[in-house]
Coordinates of C-alpha atoms in Angstrom, one line a residue:
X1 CA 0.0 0.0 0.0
X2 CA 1.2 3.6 -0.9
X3 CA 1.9 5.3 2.3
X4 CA 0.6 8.5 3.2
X5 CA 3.4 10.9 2.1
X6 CA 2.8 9.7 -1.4
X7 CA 5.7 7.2 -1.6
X8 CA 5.2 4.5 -4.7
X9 CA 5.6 3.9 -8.2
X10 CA 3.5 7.2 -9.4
X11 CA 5.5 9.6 -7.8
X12 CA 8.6 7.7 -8.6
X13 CA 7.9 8.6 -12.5
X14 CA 6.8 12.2 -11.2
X15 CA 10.4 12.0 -10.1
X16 CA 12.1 11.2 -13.2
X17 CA 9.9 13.2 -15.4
X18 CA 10.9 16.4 -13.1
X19 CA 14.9 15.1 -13.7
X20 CA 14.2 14.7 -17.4
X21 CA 12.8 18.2 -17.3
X22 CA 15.4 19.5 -15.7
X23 CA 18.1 18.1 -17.7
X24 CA 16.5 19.0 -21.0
X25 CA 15.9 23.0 -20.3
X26 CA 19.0 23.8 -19.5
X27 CA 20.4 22.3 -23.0
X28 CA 17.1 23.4 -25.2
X29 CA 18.4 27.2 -23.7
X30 CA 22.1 26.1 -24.2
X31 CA 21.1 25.5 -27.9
X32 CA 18.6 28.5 -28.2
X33 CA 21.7 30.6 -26.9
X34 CA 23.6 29.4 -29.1
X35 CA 21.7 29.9 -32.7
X36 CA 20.8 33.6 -30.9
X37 CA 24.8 34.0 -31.0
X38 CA 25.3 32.3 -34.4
X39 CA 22.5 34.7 -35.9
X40 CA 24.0 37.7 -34.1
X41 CA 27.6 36.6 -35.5
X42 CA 26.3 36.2 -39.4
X43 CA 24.2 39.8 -38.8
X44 CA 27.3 41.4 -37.8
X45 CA 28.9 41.8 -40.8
X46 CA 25.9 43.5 -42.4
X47 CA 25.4 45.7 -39.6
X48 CA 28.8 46.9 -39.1
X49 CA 29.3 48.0 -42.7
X50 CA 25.8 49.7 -43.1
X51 CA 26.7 51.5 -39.7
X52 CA 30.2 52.7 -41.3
X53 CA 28.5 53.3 -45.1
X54 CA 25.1 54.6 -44.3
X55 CA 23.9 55.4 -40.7
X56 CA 27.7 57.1 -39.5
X57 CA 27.6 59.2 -42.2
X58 CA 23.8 59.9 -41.9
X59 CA 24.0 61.0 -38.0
X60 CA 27.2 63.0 -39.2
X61 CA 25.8 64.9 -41.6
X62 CA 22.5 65.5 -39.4
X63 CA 25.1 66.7 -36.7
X64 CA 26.7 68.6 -38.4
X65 CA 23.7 70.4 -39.7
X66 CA 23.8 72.5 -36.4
X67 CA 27.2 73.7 -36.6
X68 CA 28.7 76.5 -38.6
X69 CA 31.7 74.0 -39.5
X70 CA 33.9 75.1 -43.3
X71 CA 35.8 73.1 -45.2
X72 CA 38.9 73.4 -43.6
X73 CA 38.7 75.1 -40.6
X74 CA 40.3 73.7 -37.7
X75 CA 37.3 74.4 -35.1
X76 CA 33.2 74.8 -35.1
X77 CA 30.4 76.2 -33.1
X78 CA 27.3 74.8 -32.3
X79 CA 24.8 76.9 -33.9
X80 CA 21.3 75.3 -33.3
X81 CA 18.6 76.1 -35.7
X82 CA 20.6 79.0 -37.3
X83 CA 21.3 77.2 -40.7
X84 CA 17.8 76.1 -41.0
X85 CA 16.4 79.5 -40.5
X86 CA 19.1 80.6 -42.6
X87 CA 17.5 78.2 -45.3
X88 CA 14.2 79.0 -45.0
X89 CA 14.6 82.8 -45.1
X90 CA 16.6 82.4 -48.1
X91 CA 15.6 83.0 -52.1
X92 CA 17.7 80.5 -53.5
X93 CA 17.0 77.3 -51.5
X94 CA 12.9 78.1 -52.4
X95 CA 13.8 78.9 -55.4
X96 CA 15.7 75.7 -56.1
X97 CA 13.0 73.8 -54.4
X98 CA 10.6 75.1 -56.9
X99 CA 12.7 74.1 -60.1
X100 CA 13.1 70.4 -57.9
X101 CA 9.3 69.7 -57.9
X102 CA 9.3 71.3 -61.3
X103 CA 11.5 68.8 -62.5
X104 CA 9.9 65.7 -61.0
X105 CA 6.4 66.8 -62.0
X106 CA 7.3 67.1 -65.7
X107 CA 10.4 64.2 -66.0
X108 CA 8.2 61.2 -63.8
X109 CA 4.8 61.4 -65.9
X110 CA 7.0 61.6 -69.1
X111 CA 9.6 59.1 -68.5
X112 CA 6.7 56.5 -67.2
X113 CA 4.4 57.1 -69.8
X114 CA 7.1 56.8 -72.5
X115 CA 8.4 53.8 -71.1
X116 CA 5.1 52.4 -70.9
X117 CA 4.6 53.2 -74.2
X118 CA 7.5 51.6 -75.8
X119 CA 7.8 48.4 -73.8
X120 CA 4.2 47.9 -74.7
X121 CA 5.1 48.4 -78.6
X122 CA 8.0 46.2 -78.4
X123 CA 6.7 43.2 -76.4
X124 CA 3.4 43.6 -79.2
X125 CA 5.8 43.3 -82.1
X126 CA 7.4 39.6 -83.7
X127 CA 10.5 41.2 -84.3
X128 CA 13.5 42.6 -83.4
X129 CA 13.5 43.3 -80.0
X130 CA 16.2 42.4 -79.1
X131 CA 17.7 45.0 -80.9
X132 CA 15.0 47.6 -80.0
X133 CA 15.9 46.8 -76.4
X134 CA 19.1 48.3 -76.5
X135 CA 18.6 51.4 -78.5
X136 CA 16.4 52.3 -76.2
X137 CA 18.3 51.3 -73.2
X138 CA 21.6 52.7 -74.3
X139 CA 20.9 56.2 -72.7
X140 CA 20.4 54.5 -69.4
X141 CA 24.2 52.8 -70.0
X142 CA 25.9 55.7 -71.1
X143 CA 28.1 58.3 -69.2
X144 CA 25.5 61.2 -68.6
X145 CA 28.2 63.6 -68.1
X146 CA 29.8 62.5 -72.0
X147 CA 25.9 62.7 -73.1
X148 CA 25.2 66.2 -71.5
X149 CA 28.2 67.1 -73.5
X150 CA 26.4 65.7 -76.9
X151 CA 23.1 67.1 -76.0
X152 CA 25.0 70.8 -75.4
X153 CA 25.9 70.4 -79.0
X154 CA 22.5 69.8 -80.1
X155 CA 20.9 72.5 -78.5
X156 CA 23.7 75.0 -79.1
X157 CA 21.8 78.1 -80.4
X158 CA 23.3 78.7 -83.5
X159 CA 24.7 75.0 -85.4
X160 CA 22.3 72.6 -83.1
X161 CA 20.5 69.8 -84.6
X162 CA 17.3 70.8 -82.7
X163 CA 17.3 74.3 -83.9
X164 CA 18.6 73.2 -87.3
X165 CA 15.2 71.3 -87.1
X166 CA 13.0 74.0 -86.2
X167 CA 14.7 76.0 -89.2
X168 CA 14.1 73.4 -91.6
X169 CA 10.2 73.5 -90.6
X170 CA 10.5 77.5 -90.6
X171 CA 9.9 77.7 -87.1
X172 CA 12.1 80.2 -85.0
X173 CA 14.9 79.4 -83.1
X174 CA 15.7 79.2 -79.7
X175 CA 18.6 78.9 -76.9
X176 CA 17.6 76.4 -74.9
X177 CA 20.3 76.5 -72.3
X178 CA 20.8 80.5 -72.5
X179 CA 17.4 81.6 -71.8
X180 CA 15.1 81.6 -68.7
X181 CA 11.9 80.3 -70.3
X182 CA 13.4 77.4 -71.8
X183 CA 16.8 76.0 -69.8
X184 CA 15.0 74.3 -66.9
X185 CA 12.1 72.3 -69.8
X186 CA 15.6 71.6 -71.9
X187 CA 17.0 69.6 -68.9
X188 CA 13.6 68.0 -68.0
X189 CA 13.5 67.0 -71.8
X190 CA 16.9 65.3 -71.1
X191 CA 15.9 63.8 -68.2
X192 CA 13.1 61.7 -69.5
X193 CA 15.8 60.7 -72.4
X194 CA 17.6 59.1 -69.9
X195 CA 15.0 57.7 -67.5
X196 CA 13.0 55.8 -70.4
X197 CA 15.3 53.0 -71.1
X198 CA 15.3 51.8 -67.2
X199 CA 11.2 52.4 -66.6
X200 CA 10.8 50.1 -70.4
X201 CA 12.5 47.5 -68.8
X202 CA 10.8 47.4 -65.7
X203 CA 7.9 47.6 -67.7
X204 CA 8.6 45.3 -69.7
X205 CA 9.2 42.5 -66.8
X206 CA 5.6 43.3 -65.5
X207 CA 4.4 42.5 -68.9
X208 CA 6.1 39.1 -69.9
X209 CA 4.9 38.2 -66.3
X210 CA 1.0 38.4 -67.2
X211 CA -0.4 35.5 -67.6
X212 CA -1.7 35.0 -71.4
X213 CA -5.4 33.3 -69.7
X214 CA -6.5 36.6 -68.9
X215 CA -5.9 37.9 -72.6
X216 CA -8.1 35.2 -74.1
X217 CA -10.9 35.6 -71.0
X218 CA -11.0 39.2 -72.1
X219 CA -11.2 38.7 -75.6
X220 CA -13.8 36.0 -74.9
X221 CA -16.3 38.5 -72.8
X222 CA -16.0 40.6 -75.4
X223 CA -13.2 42.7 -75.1
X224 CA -12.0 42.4 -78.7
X225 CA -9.9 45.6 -79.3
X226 CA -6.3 46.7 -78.3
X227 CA -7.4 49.3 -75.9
X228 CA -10.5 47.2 -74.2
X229 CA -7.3 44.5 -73.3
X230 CA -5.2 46.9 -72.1
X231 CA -7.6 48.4 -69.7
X232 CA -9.2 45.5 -68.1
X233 CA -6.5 43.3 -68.0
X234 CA -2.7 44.9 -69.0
X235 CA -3.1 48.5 -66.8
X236 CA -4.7 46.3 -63.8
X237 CA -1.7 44.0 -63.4
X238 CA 1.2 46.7 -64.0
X239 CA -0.3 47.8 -60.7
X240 CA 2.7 47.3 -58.3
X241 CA 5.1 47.8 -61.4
X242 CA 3.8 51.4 -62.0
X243 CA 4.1 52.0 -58.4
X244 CA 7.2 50.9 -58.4
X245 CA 8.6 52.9 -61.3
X246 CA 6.9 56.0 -60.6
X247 CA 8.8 56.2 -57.1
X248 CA 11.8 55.3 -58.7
X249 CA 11.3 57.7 -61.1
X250 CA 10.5 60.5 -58.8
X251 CA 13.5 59.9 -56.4
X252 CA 16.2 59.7 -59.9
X253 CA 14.8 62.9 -60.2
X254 CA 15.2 64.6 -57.0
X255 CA 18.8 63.4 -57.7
X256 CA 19.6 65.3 -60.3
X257 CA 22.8 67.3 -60.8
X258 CA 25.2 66.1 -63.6
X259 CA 23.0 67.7 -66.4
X260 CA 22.6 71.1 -64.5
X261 CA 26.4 70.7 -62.9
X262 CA 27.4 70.8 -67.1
X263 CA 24.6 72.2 -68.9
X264 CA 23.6 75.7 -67.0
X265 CA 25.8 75.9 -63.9
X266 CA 22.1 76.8 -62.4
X267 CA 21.3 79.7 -64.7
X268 CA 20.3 81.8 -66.3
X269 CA 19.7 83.8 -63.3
X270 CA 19.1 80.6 -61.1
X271 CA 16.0 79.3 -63.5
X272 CA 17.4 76.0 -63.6
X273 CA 19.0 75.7 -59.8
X274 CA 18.3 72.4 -58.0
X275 CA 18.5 71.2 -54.4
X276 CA 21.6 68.7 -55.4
X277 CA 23.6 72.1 -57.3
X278 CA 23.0 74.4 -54.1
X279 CA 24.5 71.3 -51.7
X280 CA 27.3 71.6 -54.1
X281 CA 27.9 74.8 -54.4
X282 CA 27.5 76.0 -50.7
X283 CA 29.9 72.9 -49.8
X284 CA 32.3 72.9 -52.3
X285 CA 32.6 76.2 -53.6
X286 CA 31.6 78.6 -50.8
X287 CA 32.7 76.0 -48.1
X288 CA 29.6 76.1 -45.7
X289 CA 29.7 72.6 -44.6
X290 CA 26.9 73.3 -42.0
X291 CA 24.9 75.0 -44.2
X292 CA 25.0 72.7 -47.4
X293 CA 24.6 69.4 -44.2
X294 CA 21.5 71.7 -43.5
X295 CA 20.4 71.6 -47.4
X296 CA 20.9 67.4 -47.3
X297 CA 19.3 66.9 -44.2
X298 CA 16.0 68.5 -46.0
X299 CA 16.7 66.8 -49.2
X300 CA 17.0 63.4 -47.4
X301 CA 13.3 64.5 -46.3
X302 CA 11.8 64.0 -49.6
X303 CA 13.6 61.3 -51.1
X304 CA 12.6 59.6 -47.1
X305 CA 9.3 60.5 -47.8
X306 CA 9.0 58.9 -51.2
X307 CA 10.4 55.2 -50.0
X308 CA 8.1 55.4 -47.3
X309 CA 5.4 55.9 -49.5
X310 CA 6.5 52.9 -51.8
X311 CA 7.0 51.0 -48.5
X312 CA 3.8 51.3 -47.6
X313 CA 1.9 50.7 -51.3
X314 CA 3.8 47.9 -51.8
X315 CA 2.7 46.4 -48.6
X316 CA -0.7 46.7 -49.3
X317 CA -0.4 45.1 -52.7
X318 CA -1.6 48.1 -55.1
X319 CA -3.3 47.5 -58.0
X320 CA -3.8 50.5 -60.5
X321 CA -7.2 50.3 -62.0

C-alpha cells in the first residue's frame, strides 16, 4: 500500500519526469543561446558596414547640420537652428525647391508614360527586339556627363541639330540652355531621355509576367480591341510595377545634378538651380559645410518620404485600376 506521504511507483515517474525536465531545459536554452549567438555573428557583418557606409555618415551629416563648421577650418560652433532659419529665409533654397518639384512633376509622368509606351510596342511586335531593347536602353548605360556634353551640341543656339530642325520646318529658333523660359524644360526633356530606357525595362518584366489566360478571358467577354485589353487586363496587373517605377522615377529625379552641374551651372539667373547644385555649391565652392549638411538633411526629407510611400503601397499590394 502507498503510504501516506505519497511514496510508490506514481511519484517515482513524477520524479524522473521532473529530472528529465530538468536536464533538458537547460540544454534546449544552451542551444537556443547558441543559434541567438550564431545569428548575431552572421548579422554582424551586415550591420557593421551599413553602420560605417550609411547610418555614420547619416548622423554626421544631421550633426553637423547644427554647426557653422567650413571646409577646412580647424574648429566649429554649435549653432542650433541658425542654418535652417538661414535656409528657410533664403531666395535661392525656395527657389531651387521650386525648379526640384518642377523637374519631377514634368520628368516622372513623361519618363513613365514613354516607357510604358514603348515596352508595350515592343513586347506587341514579332521582331526585333532584341535589338530595339538596346537602343532604347543605351541612354540608361551611357556616361551622362559624355551625353550632357552631346546634348550641349544639339541644342547649341546657332549649329544645333534641334534648332537646325525648327529652321528646316520655318519655325524660330531658340537657346535652350541660354534663356530663362526654356533652360529648366531643356533639362527636364533630357531627363526623361535618360530615365526611359530603365522604366521600359521594368515595364517590360511586369508585362512578360501576365499570364496570357487573362488575354483570351477578355477577348472571350468581349473585349476584342487593343485598348478594351489593355484596360481591363494589361493597366490592372502593371499595378505594383507602375508603383514601383513612378517612385523610382521620382527619387532619380530629386537626384539630379550632372545635367545642371554641365549644362547651366544653375542659370540663367538661377532658372534651372536644384537642391543637389546648391548642396554643391555652398559645400564645395563657398565651403559652408553646416549650411550645405542643413540643405541634405532636407533633401533626405523627400527622397525619405517617397520610399516610405513605396513601402507602404507595396505592402498593401496596389493594384492601379
Amino acid at each position: 500500500m502507498p503510504s501516506a506521504c505519497g511514496s510508490g511507483p506514481l511519484s517515482d515517474a513524477a520524479t524522473i519526469d521532473t529530472a528529465i525536465v530538468a536536464t533538458v531545459r537547460p540544454a534546449q536554452r544552451i542551444r537556443r543561446d547558441h543559434r541567438a549567438l550564431t545569428a548575431y555573428g552572421l548579422v554582424a557583418p551586415a550591420f557593421t558596414l551599413m553602420l560605417l557606409m550609411l547610418l555614420g555618415p547619416l548622423a554626421s551629416v544631421i550633426a553637423l547640420s547644427f554647426t557653422d563648421y567650413q571646409l577646412g577650418a580647424p574648429a566649429f560652433s554649435w549653432i542650433g537652428l541658425a542654418n535652417y532659419q538661414e535656409m528657410f529665409a533664403d531666395r535661392v533654397f525656395w527657389i531651387s525647391l521650386r525648379n526640384t518639384l518642377t523637374y519631377v512633376v514634368v520628368v516622372v509622368p513623361g519618363a513613365v508614360t514613354l516607357g510604358l509606351g514603348i515596352a508595350l510596342l515592343i513586347e506587341s511586335g514579332t521582331s526585333l527586339r532584341g535589338l530595339y531593347r538596346t537602343i532604347y536602353f543605351l541612354p540608361v548605360m551611357a556616361t551622362l556627363i559624355a551625353m550632357a556634353v552631346v546634348w550641349e551640341f544639339m541644342l547649341h543656339p546657332q549649329f544645333g541639330l534641334a534648332n537646325g530642325l525648327l529652321r528646316g520646318a520655318g519655325l524660330p529658333a531658340f537657346s535652350w540652355l541660354q534663356d530663362r523660359g526654356t533652360a529648366l524644360y531643356a533639362l527636364c526633356a533630357i531627363g526623361i531621355w535618360q530615365a526611359v530606357g530603365f522604366n521600359m525595362v521594368l515595364f517590360l518584366a511586369g508585362l512578360v509576367s501576365i499570364p496570357k489566360q487573362l488575354y483570351e478571358a477578355a477577348e472571350i467577354d468581349g473585349a476584342a480591341s487593343a485598348w478594351a485589353r489593355f484596360r481591363l487586363v494589361t493597366w490592372p496587373m502593371l499595378g505594383p510595377v507602375t508603383t514601383f517605377v513612378i517612385v523610382i522615377s521620382g527619387i532619380r529625379s530629386f537626384q539630379v545634378f550632372d545635367t545642371v552641374h554641365i549644362l547651366t551651372k544653375g542659370g540663367p539667373s538661377k532658372s534651372s538651380e536644384v537642391l543637389i547644385h546648391t548642396m554643391y555649391i555652398e559645400g564645395f565652392e563657398f565651403f559652408r559645410s553646416g549650411y550645405g549638411a542643413a540643405l541634405t538633411v532636407v533633401f533626405l526629407v523627400f527622397v525619405l518620404l517617397l520610399t516610405l510611400i513605396k513601402a507602404r503601397l507595396a505592402d498593401r499590394g496596389v493594384q492601379t485600376a
